[in-house]
Tab-separated table of C-alpha atoms and ligand atoms in Angstrom:
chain	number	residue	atom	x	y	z
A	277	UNK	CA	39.014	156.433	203.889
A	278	UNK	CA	39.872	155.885	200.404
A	279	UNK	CA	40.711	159.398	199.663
A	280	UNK	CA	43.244	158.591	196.323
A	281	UNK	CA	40.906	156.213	194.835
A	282	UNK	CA	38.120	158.840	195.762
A	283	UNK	CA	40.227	161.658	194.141
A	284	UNK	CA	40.924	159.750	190.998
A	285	UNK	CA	37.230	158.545	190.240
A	286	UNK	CA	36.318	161.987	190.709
A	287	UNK	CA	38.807	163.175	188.230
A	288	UNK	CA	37.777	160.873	185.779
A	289	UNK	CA	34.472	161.196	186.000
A	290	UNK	CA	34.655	164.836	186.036
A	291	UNK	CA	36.301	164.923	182.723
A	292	UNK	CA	32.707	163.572	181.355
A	293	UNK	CA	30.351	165.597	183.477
A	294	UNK	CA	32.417	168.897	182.099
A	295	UNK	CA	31.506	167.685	178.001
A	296	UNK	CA	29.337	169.285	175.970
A	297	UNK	CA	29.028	166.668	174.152
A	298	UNK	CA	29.303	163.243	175.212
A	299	UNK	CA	30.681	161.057	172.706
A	300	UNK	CA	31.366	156.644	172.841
A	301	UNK	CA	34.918	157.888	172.729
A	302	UNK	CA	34.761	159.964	176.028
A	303	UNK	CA	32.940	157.257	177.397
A	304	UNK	CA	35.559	155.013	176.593
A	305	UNK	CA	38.175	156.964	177.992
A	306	UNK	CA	36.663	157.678	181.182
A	307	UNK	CA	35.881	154.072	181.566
A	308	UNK	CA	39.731	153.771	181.017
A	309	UNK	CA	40.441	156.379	184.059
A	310	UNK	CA	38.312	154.546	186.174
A	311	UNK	CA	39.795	151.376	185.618
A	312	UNK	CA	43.190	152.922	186.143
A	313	UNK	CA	42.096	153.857	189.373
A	314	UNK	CA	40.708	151.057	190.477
A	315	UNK	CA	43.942	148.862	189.961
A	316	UNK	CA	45.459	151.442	191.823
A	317	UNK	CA	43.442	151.441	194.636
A	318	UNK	CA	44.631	147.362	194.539
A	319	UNK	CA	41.623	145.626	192.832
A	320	UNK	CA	42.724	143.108	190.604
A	321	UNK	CA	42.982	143.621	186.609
A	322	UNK	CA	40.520	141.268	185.655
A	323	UNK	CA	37.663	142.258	187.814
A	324	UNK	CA	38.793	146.247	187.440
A	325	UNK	CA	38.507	144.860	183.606
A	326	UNK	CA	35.247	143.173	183.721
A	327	UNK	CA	33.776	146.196	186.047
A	328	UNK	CA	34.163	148.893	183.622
A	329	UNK	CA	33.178	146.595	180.425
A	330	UNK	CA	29.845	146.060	182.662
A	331	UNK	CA	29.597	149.651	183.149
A	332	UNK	CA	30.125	150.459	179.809
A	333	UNK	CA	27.284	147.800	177.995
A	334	UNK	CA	25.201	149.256	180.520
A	335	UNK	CA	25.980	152.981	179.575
A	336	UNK	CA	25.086	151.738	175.792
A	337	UNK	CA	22.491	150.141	176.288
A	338	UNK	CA	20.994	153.351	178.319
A	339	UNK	CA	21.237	155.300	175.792
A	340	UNK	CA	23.860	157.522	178.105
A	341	UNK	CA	24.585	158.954	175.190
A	342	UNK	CA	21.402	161.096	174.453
A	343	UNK	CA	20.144	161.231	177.709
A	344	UNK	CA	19.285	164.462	179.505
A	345	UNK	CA	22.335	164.429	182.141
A	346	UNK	CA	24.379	161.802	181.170
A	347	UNK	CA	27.481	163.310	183.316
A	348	UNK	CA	24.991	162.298	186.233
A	349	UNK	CA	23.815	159.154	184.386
A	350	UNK	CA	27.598	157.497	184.282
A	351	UNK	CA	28.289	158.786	187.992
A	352	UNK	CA	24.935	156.810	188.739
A	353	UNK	CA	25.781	153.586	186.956
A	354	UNK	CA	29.719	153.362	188.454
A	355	UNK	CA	28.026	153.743	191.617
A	356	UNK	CA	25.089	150.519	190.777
A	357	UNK	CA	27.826	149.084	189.960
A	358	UNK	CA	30.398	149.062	192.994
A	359	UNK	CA	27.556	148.496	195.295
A	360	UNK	CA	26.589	145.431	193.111
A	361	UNK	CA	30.631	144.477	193.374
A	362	UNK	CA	30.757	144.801	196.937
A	363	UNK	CA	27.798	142.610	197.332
A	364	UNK	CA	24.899	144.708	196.822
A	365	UNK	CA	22.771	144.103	199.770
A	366	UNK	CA	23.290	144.019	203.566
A	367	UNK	CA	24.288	140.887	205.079
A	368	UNK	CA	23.506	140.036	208.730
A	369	UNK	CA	24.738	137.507	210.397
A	370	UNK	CA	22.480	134.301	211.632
A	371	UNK	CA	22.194	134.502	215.250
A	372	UNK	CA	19.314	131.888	215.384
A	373	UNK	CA	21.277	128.961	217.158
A	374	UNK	CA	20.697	128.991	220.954
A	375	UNK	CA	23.582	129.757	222.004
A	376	UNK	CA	24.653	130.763	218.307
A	377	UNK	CA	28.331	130.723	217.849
A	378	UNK	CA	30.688	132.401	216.122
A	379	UNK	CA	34.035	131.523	214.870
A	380	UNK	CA	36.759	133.921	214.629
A	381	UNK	CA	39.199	132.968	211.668
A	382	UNK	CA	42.228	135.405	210.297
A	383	UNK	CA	46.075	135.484	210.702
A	384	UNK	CA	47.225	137.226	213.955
A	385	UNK	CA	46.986	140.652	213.709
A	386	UNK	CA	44.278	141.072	211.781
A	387	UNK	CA	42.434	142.277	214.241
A	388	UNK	CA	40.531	139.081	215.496
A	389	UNK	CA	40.636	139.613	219.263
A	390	UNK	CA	39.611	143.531	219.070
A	391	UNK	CA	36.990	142.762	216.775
A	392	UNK	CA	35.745	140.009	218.860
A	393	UNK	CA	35.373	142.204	221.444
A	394	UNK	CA	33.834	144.915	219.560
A	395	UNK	CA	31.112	142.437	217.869
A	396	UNK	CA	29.953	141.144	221.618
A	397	UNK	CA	29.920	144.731	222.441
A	398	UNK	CA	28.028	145.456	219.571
A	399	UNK	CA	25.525	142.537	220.116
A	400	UNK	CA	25.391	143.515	223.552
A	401	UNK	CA	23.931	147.464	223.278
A	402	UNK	CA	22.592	147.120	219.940
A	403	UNK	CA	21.197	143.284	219.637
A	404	UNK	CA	20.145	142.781	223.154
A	405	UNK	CA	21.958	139.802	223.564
A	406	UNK	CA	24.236	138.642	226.295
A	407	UNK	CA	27.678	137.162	224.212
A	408	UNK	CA	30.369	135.015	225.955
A	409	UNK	CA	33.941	135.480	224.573
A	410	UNK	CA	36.100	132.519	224.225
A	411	UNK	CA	39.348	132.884	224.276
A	412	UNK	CA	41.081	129.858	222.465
A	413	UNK	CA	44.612	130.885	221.553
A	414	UNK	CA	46.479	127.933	222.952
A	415	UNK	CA	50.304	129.535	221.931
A	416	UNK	CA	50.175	133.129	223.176
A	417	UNK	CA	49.091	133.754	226.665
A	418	UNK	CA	49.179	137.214	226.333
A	419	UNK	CA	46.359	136.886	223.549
A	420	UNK	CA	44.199	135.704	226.355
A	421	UNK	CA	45.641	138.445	228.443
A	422	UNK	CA	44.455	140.852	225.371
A	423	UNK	CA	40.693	139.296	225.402
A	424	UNK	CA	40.572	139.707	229.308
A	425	UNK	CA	41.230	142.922	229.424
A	426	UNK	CA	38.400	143.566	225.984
A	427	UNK	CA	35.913	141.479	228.070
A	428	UNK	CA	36.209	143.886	231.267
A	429	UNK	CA	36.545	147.095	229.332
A	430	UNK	CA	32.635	146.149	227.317
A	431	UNK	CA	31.424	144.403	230.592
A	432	UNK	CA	31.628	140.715	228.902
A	433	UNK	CA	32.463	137.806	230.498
A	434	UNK	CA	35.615	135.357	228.861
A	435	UNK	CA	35.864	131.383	229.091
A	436	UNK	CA	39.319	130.523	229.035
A	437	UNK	CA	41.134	127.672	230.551
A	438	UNK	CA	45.196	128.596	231.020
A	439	UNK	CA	47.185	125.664	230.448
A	440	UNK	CA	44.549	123.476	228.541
A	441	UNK	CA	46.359	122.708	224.943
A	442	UNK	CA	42.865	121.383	223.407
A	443	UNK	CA	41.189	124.220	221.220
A	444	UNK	CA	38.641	121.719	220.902
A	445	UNK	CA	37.663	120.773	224.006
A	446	UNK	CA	38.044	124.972	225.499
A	447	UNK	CA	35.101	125.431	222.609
A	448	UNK	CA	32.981	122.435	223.745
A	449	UNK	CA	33.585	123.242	227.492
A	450	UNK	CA	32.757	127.581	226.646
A	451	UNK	CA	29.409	126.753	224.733
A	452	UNK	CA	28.525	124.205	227.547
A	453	UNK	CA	29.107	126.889	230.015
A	454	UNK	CA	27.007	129.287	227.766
A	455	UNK	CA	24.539	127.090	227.797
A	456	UNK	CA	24.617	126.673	231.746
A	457	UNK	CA	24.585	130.000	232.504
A	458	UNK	CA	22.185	132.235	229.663
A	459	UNK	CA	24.658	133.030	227.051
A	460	UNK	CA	22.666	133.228	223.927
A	461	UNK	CA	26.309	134.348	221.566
A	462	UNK	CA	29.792	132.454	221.986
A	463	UNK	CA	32.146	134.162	220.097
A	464	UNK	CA	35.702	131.950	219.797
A	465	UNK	CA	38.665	133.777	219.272
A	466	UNK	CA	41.122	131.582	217.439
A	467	UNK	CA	44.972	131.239	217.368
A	468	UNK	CA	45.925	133.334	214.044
A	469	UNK	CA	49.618	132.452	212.767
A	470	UNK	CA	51.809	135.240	210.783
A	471	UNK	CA	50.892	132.967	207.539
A	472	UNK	CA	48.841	130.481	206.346
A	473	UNK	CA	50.436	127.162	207.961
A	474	UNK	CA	48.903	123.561	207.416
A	475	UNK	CA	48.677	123.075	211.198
A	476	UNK	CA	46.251	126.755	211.552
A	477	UNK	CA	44.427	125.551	209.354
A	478	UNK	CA	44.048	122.094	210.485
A	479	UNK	CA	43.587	123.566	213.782
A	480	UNK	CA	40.362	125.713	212.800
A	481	UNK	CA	39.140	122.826	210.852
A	482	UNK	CA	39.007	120.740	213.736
A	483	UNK	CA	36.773	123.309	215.896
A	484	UNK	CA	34.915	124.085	212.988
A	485	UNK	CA	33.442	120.592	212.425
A	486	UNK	CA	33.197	119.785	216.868
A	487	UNK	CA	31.144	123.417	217.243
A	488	UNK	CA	29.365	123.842	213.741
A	489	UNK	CA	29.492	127.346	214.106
A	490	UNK	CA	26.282	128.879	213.258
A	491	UNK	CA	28.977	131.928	211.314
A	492	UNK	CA	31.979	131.523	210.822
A	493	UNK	CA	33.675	135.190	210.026
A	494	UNK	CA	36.821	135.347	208.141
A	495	UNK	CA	38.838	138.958	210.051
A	496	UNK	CA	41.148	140.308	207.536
A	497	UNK	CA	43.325	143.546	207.734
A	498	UNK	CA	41.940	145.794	204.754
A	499	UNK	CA	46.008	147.766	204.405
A	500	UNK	CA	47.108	144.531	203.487
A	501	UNK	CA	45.975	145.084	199.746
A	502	UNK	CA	45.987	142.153	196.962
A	503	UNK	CA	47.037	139.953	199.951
A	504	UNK	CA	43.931	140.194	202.000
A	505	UNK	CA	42.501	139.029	198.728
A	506	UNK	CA	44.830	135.686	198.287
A	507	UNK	CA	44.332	135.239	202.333
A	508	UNK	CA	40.849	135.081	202.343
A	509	UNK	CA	40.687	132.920	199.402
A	510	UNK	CA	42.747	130.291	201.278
A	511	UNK	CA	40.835	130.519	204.397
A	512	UNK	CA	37.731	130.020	202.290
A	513	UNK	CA	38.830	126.552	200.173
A	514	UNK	CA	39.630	125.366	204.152
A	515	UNK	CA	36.353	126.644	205.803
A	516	UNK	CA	33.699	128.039	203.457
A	517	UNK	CA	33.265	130.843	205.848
A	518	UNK	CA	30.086	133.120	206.263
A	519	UNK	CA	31.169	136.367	205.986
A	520	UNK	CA	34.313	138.781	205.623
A	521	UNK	CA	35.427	141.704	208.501
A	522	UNK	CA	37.325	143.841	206.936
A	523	UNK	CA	39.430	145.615	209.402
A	524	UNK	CA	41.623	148.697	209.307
A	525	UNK	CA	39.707	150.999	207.103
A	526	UNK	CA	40.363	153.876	209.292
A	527	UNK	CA	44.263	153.730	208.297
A	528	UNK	CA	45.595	154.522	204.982
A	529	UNK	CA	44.184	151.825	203.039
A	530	UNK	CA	44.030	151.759	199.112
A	531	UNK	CA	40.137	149.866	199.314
A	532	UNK	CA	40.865	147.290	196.962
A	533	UNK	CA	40.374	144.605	199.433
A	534	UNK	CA	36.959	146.154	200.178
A	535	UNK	CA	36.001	146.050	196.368
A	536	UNK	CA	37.505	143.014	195.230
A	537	UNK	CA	36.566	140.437	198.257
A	538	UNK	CA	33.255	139.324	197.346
A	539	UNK	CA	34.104	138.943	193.950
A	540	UNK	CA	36.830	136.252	194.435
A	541	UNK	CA	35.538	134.542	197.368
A	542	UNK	CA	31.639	135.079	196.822
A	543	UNK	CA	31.054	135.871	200.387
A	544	UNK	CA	29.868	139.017	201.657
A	545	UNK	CA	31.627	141.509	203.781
A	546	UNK	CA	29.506	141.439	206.872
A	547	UNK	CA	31.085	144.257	209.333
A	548	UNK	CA	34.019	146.582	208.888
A	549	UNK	CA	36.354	147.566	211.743
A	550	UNK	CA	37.304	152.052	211.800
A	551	UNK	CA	39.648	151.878	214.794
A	552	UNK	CA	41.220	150.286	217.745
A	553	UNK	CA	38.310	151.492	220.256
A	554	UNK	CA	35.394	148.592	221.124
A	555	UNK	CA	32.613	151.092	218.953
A	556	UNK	CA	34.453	151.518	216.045
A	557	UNK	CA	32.681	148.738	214.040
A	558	UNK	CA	29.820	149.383	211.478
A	559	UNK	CA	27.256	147.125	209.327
A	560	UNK	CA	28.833	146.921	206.244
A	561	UNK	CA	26.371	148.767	203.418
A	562	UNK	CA	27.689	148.148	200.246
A	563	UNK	CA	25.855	150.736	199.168
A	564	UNK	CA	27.038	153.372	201.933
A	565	UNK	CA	30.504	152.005	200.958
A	566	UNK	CA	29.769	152.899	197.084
A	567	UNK	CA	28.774	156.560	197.916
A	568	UNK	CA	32.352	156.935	200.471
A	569	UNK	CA	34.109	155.799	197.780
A	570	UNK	CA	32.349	158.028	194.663
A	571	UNK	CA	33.158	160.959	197.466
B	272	GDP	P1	44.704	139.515	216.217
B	272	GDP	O1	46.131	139.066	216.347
B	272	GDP	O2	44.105	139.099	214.906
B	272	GDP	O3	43.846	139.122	217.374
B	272	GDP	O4	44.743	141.118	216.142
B	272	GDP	P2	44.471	142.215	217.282
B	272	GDP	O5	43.024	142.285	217.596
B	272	GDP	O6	45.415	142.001	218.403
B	272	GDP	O7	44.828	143.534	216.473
B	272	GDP	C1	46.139	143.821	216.003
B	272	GDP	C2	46.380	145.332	216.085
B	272	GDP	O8	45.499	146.003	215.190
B	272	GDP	C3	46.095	145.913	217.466
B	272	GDP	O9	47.063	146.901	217.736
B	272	GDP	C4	44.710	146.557	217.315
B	272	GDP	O10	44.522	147.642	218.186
B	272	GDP	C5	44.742	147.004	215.862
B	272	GDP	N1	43.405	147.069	215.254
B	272	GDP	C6	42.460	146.117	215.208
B	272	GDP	N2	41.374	146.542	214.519
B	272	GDP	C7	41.651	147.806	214.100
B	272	GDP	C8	40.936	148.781	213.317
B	272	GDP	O11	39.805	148.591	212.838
B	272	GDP	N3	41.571	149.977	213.116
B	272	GDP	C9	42.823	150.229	213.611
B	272	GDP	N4	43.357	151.420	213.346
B	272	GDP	N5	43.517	149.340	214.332
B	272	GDP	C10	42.949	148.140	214.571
């Protein structure tokens, strides 16, 4: 994960932590590298721009200059200051609602319907709870196919309802079912599109305000670079979601998406999806995240 953009920071920050002498200049110019690397790695210019300008006040006003390690004192504040980027602390997500439910939002094949199944497996051994999946892609019967076969392989059950054409009414009939029957999580997997179209979005809307979903969770593929950026802005002016999963991080991605994303959209990343298997998820820890990326 990340292992260019871990390379690079290294590189640049190694550059300082070899000086005898540490001067503002080298300072400068390290700040430079790192900012280089970061809009490689596909963070945007402005908040690469504003990170390292924050790094270096703080450096100043430290006195990194005449401290004892100050090799180890820059490392320290690049690293305050990606966790604070990424979000700083953990987020969890609300599961106080009885049943609470959670909408599923993301273009298709972002990895919605494995992470759907992943999260009720991961509420399931972890959480205690006992999570009904709801599978409400109206267009592609195969997707429902695709959450059938997640549901048996983690032991959950699905609500689905071939042939209905109301995403609306499958939502309102799954949570009254959940509520029937003991399910304390209803997790709706939506219909994603290829790109953002007026009638997705309009779509989502509408099951957003019937269910008031107690999270809403924006799934976004993190390979998809700047883009995952610009998506989840334009999911966020339509549904002020709760929370980012940032899929894909297993794969060759640059981690700009996981850097940048809070900053644009000011929500936090929540989980973050490390394969196709139902256990690759993990609690997103900015912090954890920070220290991966720092190698
Ligand atoms: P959806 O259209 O948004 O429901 O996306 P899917 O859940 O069908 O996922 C699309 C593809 O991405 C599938 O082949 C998944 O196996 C794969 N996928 C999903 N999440 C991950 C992940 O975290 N890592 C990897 N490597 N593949 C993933």
């Amino acid at each position: 994960m990340f292992d260019n953009l871990s390379d690079k920071l290294d590189n640049a920050l190694h550059v300082l932590k070899g000086h005898g002498q540490i001067t503002e200049v080298n300072v400068a110019e390290t700040l430079k590298e790192v900012r280089r690397a970061l809009v490689e790695a596909d963070v945007n210019y402005k908040i690469a721009k504003e990170f390292t300008s924050t790094v270096k006040e703080k450096a100043l006003g430290q006195d990194v200059l005449t401290a004892l390690k100050p090799g180890q004192l820059m490392v320290k504040l690049v690293k305050d200051e990606l966790t604070q980027l990424m979000g700083g602390e953990v987020e969890e997500i609300d599961l106080s609602g009885n049943p609470s439910v959670i909408l599923m939002s993301g273009l298709q094949g972002s990895g919605k319907t494995t992470f759907s199944g992943k999260l009720a497996n991961f509420l399931k051994t972890k959480k205690n709870k006992n999570p009904l999946l709801v599978a409400c892609d109206i267009y592609r019967p195969a997707a429902i196919n695709q959450l059938q076969i997640v549901g048996e392989q983690i032991g959950v059950e699905v609500f689905s309802d071939v042939g209905n054409q109301d995403p609306v009414a499958i939502s309102k009939a799954a949570i009254a079912h959940a509520k029937q029957n003991g399910f304390n999580v209803v997790i709706i997997d939506t219909a994603g599109r290829l790109a953002i179209d007026e009638a997705m979005m309009t779509e989502i809307q509408n099951i957003h305000t019937a269910v008031k979903p107690e999270e809403t969770l924006f799934v976004v593929d993190s390979m998809t670079g700047q883009d995952a950026v610009n998506t989840a802005k334009a999911f966020n002016d339509r549904l002020n979601f709760d929370g980012v999963i940032l899929t894909k991080l297993d794969g060759d991605t640059r981690g700009g998406a996981a850097i940048s994303i809070k900053s644009v959209v000011n929500k936090p990343i929540k989980f973050i999806g490390t394969g196709e298997k139902m256990d690759a998820i993990d609690v997103f820890y900015p912090s954890r995240m920070a220290d991966r990326i720092l190698g």
